[in-house]
PDB file of C-alpha atoms in Angstrom:
ATOM      1  CA  MET A   9       0.134   0.150  -0.198  1.00 43.00           C
ATOM      2  CA  ASN A  10       1.225   3.481  -0.935  1.00 47.00           C
ATOM      3  CA  LYS A  11       2.047   5.229   2.407  1.00 48.00           C
ATOM      4  CA  LYS A  12       1.978   8.806   0.720  1.00 53.00           C
ATOM      5  CA  ASN A  13      -0.435  11.143   2.346  1.00 54.00           C
ATOM      6  CA  VAL A  14      -3.169  11.948  -0.345  1.00 53.00           C
ATOM      7  CA  PHE A  15      -5.478  13.536   1.946  1.00 55.00           C
ATOM      8  CA  PHE A  16      -4.466  16.987   0.892  1.00 61.00           C
ATOM      9  CA  THR A  17      -4.739  16.483  -2.883  1.00 69.00           C
ATOM     10  CA  PRO A  18      -6.708  18.883  -4.964  1.00 74.00           C
ATOM     11  CA  ILE A  19      -9.407  16.039  -5.532  1.00 71.00           C
ATOM     12  CA  ALA A  20      -9.566  15.745  -1.585  1.00 71.00           C
ATOM     13  CA  LEU A  21      -9.810  19.214  -1.106  1.00 75.00           C
ATOM     14  CA  LEU A  22     -12.266  19.733  -3.920  1.00 77.00           C
ATOM     15  CA  CYS A  23     -14.690  17.028  -2.445  1.00 75.00           C
ATOM     16  CA  GLY A  24     -14.243  18.362   1.064  1.00 78.00           C
ATOM     17  CA  ILE A  25     -15.170  21.770  -0.097  1.00 81.00           C
ATOM     18  CA  ALA A  26     -18.192  20.607  -1.933  1.00 80.00           C
ATOM     19  CA  CYS A  27     -19.393  18.619   0.937  1.00 78.00           C
ATOM     20  CA  ALA A  28     -18.689  21.672   3.308  1.00 81.00           C
ATOM     21  CA  ILE A  29     -20.567  24.309   1.191  1.00 84.00           C
ATOM     22  CA  THR A  30     -23.604  21.720   0.881  1.00 79.00           C
ATOM     23  CA  GLY A  31     -23.675  21.304   4.806  1.00 75.00           C
ATOM     24  CA  ILE A  32     -23.351  24.971   5.052  1.00 78.00           C
ATOM     25  CA  ALA A  33     -26.224  25.453   2.631  1.00 80.00           C
ATOM     26  CA  SER A  34     -28.458  23.155   4.499  1.00 72.00           C
ATOM     27  CA  LEU A  35     -27.685  24.756   7.767  1.00 69.00           C
ATOM     28  CA  VAL A  36     -28.338  28.001   6.463  1.00 74.00           C
ATOM     29  CA  LEU A  37     -31.591  26.996   4.672  1.00 74.00           C
ATOM     30  CA  PHE A  38     -33.227  24.716   7.223  1.00 66.00           C
ATOM     31  CA  GLY A  39     -31.889  26.048  10.616  1.00 61.00           C
ATOM     32  CA  ALA A  40     -32.829  25.043  13.751  1.00 57.00           C
ATOM     33  CA  PRO A  41     -35.979  26.392  15.533  1.00 56.00           C
ATOM     34  CA  LEU A  42     -35.950  27.167  19.064  1.00 55.00           C
ATOM     35  CA  CYS A  43     -38.423  24.633  20.203  1.00 60.00           C
ATOM     36  CA  SER A  44     -36.097  21.745  19.369  1.00 60.00           C
ATOM     37  CA  ILE A  45     -33.048  23.854  20.500  1.00 64.00           C
ATOM     38  CA  ASN A  46     -34.769  24.789  23.896  1.00 63.00           C
ATOM     39  CA  VAL A  47     -35.486  20.898  24.783  1.00 62.00           C
ATOM     40  CA  LEU A  48     -31.972  20.021  24.003  1.00 63.00           C
ATOM     41  CA  ARG A  49     -30.480  22.905  26.036  1.00 62.00           C
ATOM     42  CA  GLY A  50     -32.635  22.195  28.822  1.00 60.00           C
ATOM     43  CA  MET A  51     -31.198  18.639  28.732  1.00 63.00           C
ATOM     44  CA  ASN A  52     -27.690  20.150  28.607  1.00 69.00           C
ATOM     45  CA  ILE A  53     -26.867  17.942  25.646  1.00 69.00           C
ATOM     46  CA  PHE A  54     -26.671  20.461  22.971  1.00 71.00           C
ATOM     47  CA  PRO A  55     -23.726  23.247  22.394  1.00 73.00           C
ATOM     48  CA  PRO A  56     -24.734  26.591  21.323  1.00 72.00           C
ATOM     49  CA  ILE A  57     -25.915  26.561  17.755  1.00 72.00           C
ATOM     50  CA  TRP A  58     -22.955  28.416  16.159  1.00 74.00           C
ATOM     51  CA  ILE A  59     -20.717  25.686  17.599  1.00 80.00           C
ATOM     52  CA  TYR A  60     -22.897  22.563  16.482  1.00 77.00           C
ATOM     53  CA  ASN A  61     -22.950  24.513  13.115  1.00 77.00           C
ATOM     54  CA  LEU A  62     -19.276  24.880  13.016  1.00 82.00           C
ATOM     55  CA  ILE A  63     -18.373  21.291  14.042  1.00 84.00           C
ATOM     56  CA  SER A  64     -21.110  19.854  11.397  1.00 81.00           C
ATOM     57  CA  THR A  65     -19.381  22.136   8.683  1.00 82.00           C
ATOM     58  CA  VAL A  66     -15.963  20.777   9.665  1.00 84.00           C
ATOM     59  CA  TRP A  67     -17.258  17.314   9.590  1.00 84.00           C
ATOM     60  CA  TYR A  68     -18.869  17.609   6.321  1.00 82.00           C
ATOM     61  CA  PHE A  69     -15.527  18.884   4.850  1.00 84.00           C
ATOM     62  CA  LEU A  70     -13.384  16.481   6.339  1.00 82.00           C
ATOM     63  CA  ILE A  71     -15.708  13.550   5.150  1.00 81.00           C
ATOM     64  CA  GLY A  72     -15.725  14.836   1.576  1.00 80.00           C
ATOM     65  CA  ALA A  73     -11.834  15.152   1.952  1.00 80.00           C
ATOM     66  CA  ALA A  74     -11.376  11.668   3.180  1.00 79.00           C
ATOM     67  CA  TYR A  75     -13.644  10.320   0.428  1.00 78.00           C
ATOM     68  CA  GLY A  76     -11.715  12.415  -2.406  1.00 77.00           C
ATOM     69  CA  ALA A  77      -8.346  10.870  -0.581  1.00 75.00           C
ATOM     70  CA  ILE A  78      -9.678   7.459  -1.203  1.00 75.00           C
ATOM     71  CA  LEU A  79     -10.468   8.159  -4.681  1.00 72.00           C
ATOM     72  CA  GLU A  80      -6.888   9.596  -5.234  1.00 71.00           C
ATOM     73  CA  ALA A  81      -5.365   6.529  -3.576  1.00 67.00           C
ATOM     74  CA  ASN A  82      -7.350   4.421  -5.991  1.00 63.00           C
ATOM     75  CA  THR A  83      -5.834   6.153  -8.798  1.00 60.00           C
ATOM     76  CA  ARG A  84      -2.619   5.378  -8.096  1.00 58.00           C
ATOM     77  CA  ARG A  85      -3.072   1.816  -7.332  1.00 56.00           C
ATOM     78  CA  ILE A  86      -2.788  -0.955 -10.323  1.00 48.00           C
ATOM     79  CA  ASN A  87      -4.734  -4.160  -9.889  1.00 49.00           C
ATOM     80  CA  SER A  88      -5.994  -3.712  -6.610  1.00 56.00           C
ATOM     81  CA  GLY A  89      -9.393  -5.289  -6.942  1.00 59.00           C
ATOM     82  CA  ASP A  90     -10.259  -5.821  -3.029  1.00 60.00           C
ATOM     83  CA  ILE A  91      -8.899  -2.306  -2.191  1.00 61.00           C
ATOM     84  CA  GLU A  92     -10.947  -0.736  -5.007  1.00 65.00           C
ATOM     85  CA  THR A  93     -13.979  -2.676  -3.657  1.00 70.00           C
ATOM     86  CA  ALA A  94     -13.417  -1.587  -0.213  1.00 70.00           C
ATOM     87  CA  ALA A  95     -13.310   1.868  -1.377  1.00 70.00           C
ATOM     88  CA  HIS A  96     -16.344   1.993  -3.529  1.00 73.00           C
ATOM     89  CA  LYS A  97     -18.211  -0.017  -0.615  1.00 76.00           C
ATOM     90  CA  GLY A  98     -17.182   2.092   1.762  1.00 77.00           C
ATOM     91  CA  GLY A  99     -17.817   5.270  -0.300  1.00 77.00           C
ATOM     92  CA  ALA A 100     -21.304   4.298  -1.000  1.00 81.00           C
ATOM     93  CA  PHE A 101     -22.077   4.039   2.557  1.00 82.00           C
ATOM     94  CA  LEU A 102     -20.304   7.203   3.635  1.00 82.00           C
ATOM     95  CA  ILE A 103     -22.032   9.452   0.879  1.00 82.00           C
ATOM     96  CA  SER A 104     -25.357   7.835   1.877  1.00 83.00           C
ATOM     97  CA  ALA A 105     -24.298   8.853   5.556  1.00 85.00           C
ATOM     98  CA  PHE A 106     -23.755  12.389   4.417  1.00 83.00           C
ATOM     99  CA  TRP A 107     -26.853  13.036   2.506  1.00 85.00           C
ATOM    100  CA  LEU A 108     -28.847  11.167   5.001  1.00 86.00           C
ATOM    101  CA  SER A 109     -27.562  13.324   7.658  1.00 84.00           C
ATOM    102  CA  ILE A 110     -28.586  16.691   5.762  1.00 82.00           C
ATOM    103  CA  ILE A 111     -32.053  15.256   5.059  1.00 85.00           C
ATOM    104  CA  ARG A 112     -32.057  14.293   8.926  1.00 83.00           C
ATOM    105  CA  HIS A 113     -31.257  17.743   9.982  1.00 79.00           C
ATOM    106  CA  PHE A 114     -34.066  19.170   7.849  1.00 79.00           C
ATOM    107  CA  LEU A 115     -36.592  16.650   9.168  1.00 81.00           C
ATOM    108  CA  LEU A 116     -35.558  17.054  12.694  1.00 77.00           C
ATOM    109  CA  PHE A 117     -35.154  20.960  12.802  1.00 74.00           C
ATOM    110  CA  TYR A 118     -37.100  22.333   9.966  1.00 75.00           C
ATOM    111  CA  ALA A 119     -40.064  19.931   9.154  1.00 75.00           C
ATOM    112  CA  GLY A 120     -40.813  18.617  12.528  1.00 74.00           C
ATOM    113  CA  ARG A 121     -40.587  14.734  11.467  1.00 82.00           C
ATOM    114  CA  LEU A 122     -39.022  13.520  14.423  1.00 82.00           C
ATOM    115  CA  PHE A 123     -39.858   9.941  14.093  1.00 89.00           C
ATOM    116  CA  ILE A 124     -38.312   9.814  10.675  1.00 89.00           C
ATOM    117  CA  ALA A 125     -35.571  12.020  11.664  1.00 86.00           C
ATOM    118  CA  LEU A 126     -34.714   9.416  14.302  1.00 89.00           C
ATOM    119  CA  LEU A 127     -34.855   6.587  11.846  1.00 92.00           C
ATOM    120  CA  LEU A 128     -32.591   8.559   9.514  1.00 90.00           C
ATOM    121  CA  SER A 129     -30.203   9.223  12.674  1.00 89.00           C
ATOM    122  CA  CYS A 130     -29.966   5.633  12.943  1.00 92.00           C
ATOM    123  CA  ILE A 131     -29.282   4.837   9.508  1.00 92.00           C
ATOM    124  CA  CYS A 132     -26.596   7.678   9.281  1.00 90.00           C
ATOM    125  CA  ALA A 133     -24.770   6.218  12.359  1.00 90.00           C
ATOM    126  CA  LEU A 134     -25.012   2.478  10.959  1.00 91.00           C
ATOM    127  CA  CYS A 135     -23.655   3.635   7.494  1.00 88.00           C
ATOM    128  CA  SER A 136     -20.509   5.425   8.924  1.00 87.00           C
ATOM    129  CA  LEU A 137     -19.871   2.694  11.176  1.00 88.00           C
ATOM    130  CA  ILE A 138     -20.048   0.275   8.284  1.00 87.00           C
ATOM    131  CA  THR A 139     -17.782   2.478   6.472  1.00 84.00           C
ATOM    132  CA  SER A 140     -15.327   2.734   9.240  1.00 83.00           C
ATOM    133  CA  ILE A 141     -15.057  -1.098   9.451  1.00 83.00           C
ATOM    134  CA  ILE A 142     -14.833  -1.590   5.505  1.00 80.00           C
ATOM    135  CA  TRP A 143     -11.951   1.277   5.042  1.00 78.00           C
ATOM    136  CA  HIS A 144     -10.112   0.266   8.456  1.00 77.00           C
ATOM    137  CA  LYS A 145      -8.903  -2.987   6.571  1.00 71.00           C
ATOM    138  CA  ALA A 146      -7.797  -1.091   3.409  1.00 70.00           C
ATOM    139  CA  TYR A 147      -7.092   2.630   4.525  1.00 69.00           C
ATOM    140  CA  PRO A 148      -6.390   2.461   8.186  1.00 58.00           C
ATOM    141  CA  ARG A 149      -5.346   6.140   8.645  1.00 70.00           C
ATOM    142  CA  VAL A 150      -8.077   7.820   6.747  1.00 66.00           C
ATOM    143  CA  SER A 151     -10.760   5.335   8.613  1.00 61.00           C
ATOM    144  CA  SER A 152      -9.287   5.890  12.179  1.00 64.00           C
ATOM    145  CA  VAL A 153      -8.971   9.390  12.175  1.00 75.00           C
ATOM    146  CA  THR A 154     -11.719  10.760   9.783  1.00 82.00           C
ATOM    147  CA  VAL A 155     -14.527   8.236   9.067  1.00 83.00           C
ATOM    148  CA  LEU A 156     -14.409   6.782  13.175  1.00 83.00           C
ATOM    149  CA  GLY A 157     -14.847  10.418  14.313  1.00 85.00           C
ATOM    150  CA  PHE A 158     -17.703  11.178  11.700  1.00 86.00           C
ATOM    151  CA  THR A 159     -19.392   7.838  13.269  1.00 87.00           C
ATOM    152  CA  ILE A 160     -18.981   9.202  16.956  1.00 89.00           C
ATOM    153  CA  TRP A 161     -20.521  12.478  15.450  1.00 87.00           C
ATOM    154  CA  GLN A 162     -23.248  10.521  13.901  1.00 88.00           C
ATOM    155  CA  PHE A 163     -23.897   8.629  17.320  1.00 90.00           C
ATOM    156  CA  TYR A 164     -23.930  11.944  18.931  1.00 88.00           C
ATOM    157  CA  ASN A 165     -26.770  13.322  16.674  1.00 85.00           C
ATOM    158  CA  LEU A 166     -28.860   9.845  17.145  1.00 88.00           C
ATOM    159  CA  LEU A 167     -28.596  11.009  20.785  1.00 87.00           C
ATOM    160  CA  LEU A 168     -29.855  14.437  19.943  1.00 83.00           C
ATOM    161  CA  SER A 169     -32.621  13.047  17.510  1.00 83.00           C
ATOM    162  CA  PHE A 170     -33.755  10.693  20.275  1.00 86.00           C
ATOM    163  CA  SER A 171     -33.864  13.496  22.947  1.00 81.00           C
ATOM    164  CA  VAL A 172     -36.155  15.722  20.820  1.00 78.00           C
ATOM    165  CA  PHE A 173     -38.309  12.809  19.810  1.00 82.00           C
ATOM    166  CA  LEU A 174     -38.835  11.747  23.482  1.00 82.00           C
ATOM    167  CA  HIS A 175     -39.543  15.273  24.856  1.00 77.00           C
ATOM    168  CA  ASN A 176     -42.091  16.269  21.993  1.00 73.00           C
TER     169      ASN A 176
END
């Protein structure tokens, strides 16, 4: 396996920026109504909204960059069928988790569809966990730092969704 760091290549940065812009757009467009935030703040499990939005944006960027790094790493390999398969499988789960996370944010904070948001939170956490497991075998550096962190963030979002669901 090529040990060269491909996390900051143009394709990784481009994917990261694209995901961050998408995440920022969803946070700006769909915001967070005060009723959900007040429930979470009353339970002392929700940070100030600007910190939550900043952390979400950073995670969106890192997930995009991680996916771009995997794409870049695969272009440097020849005849690596198992690793390429792991990249595509993990990438499919990761992109699913990314988009479902954005949809969950809309459903939880804007549309008020709490049960569906809770289900999407479960699926997001599961998809990112599967990606972490798949990529850990082929890409331990990217998986252990970025995808595992995103998985923890998704489980935190699952806790938030569950809390809002229980208290509304």
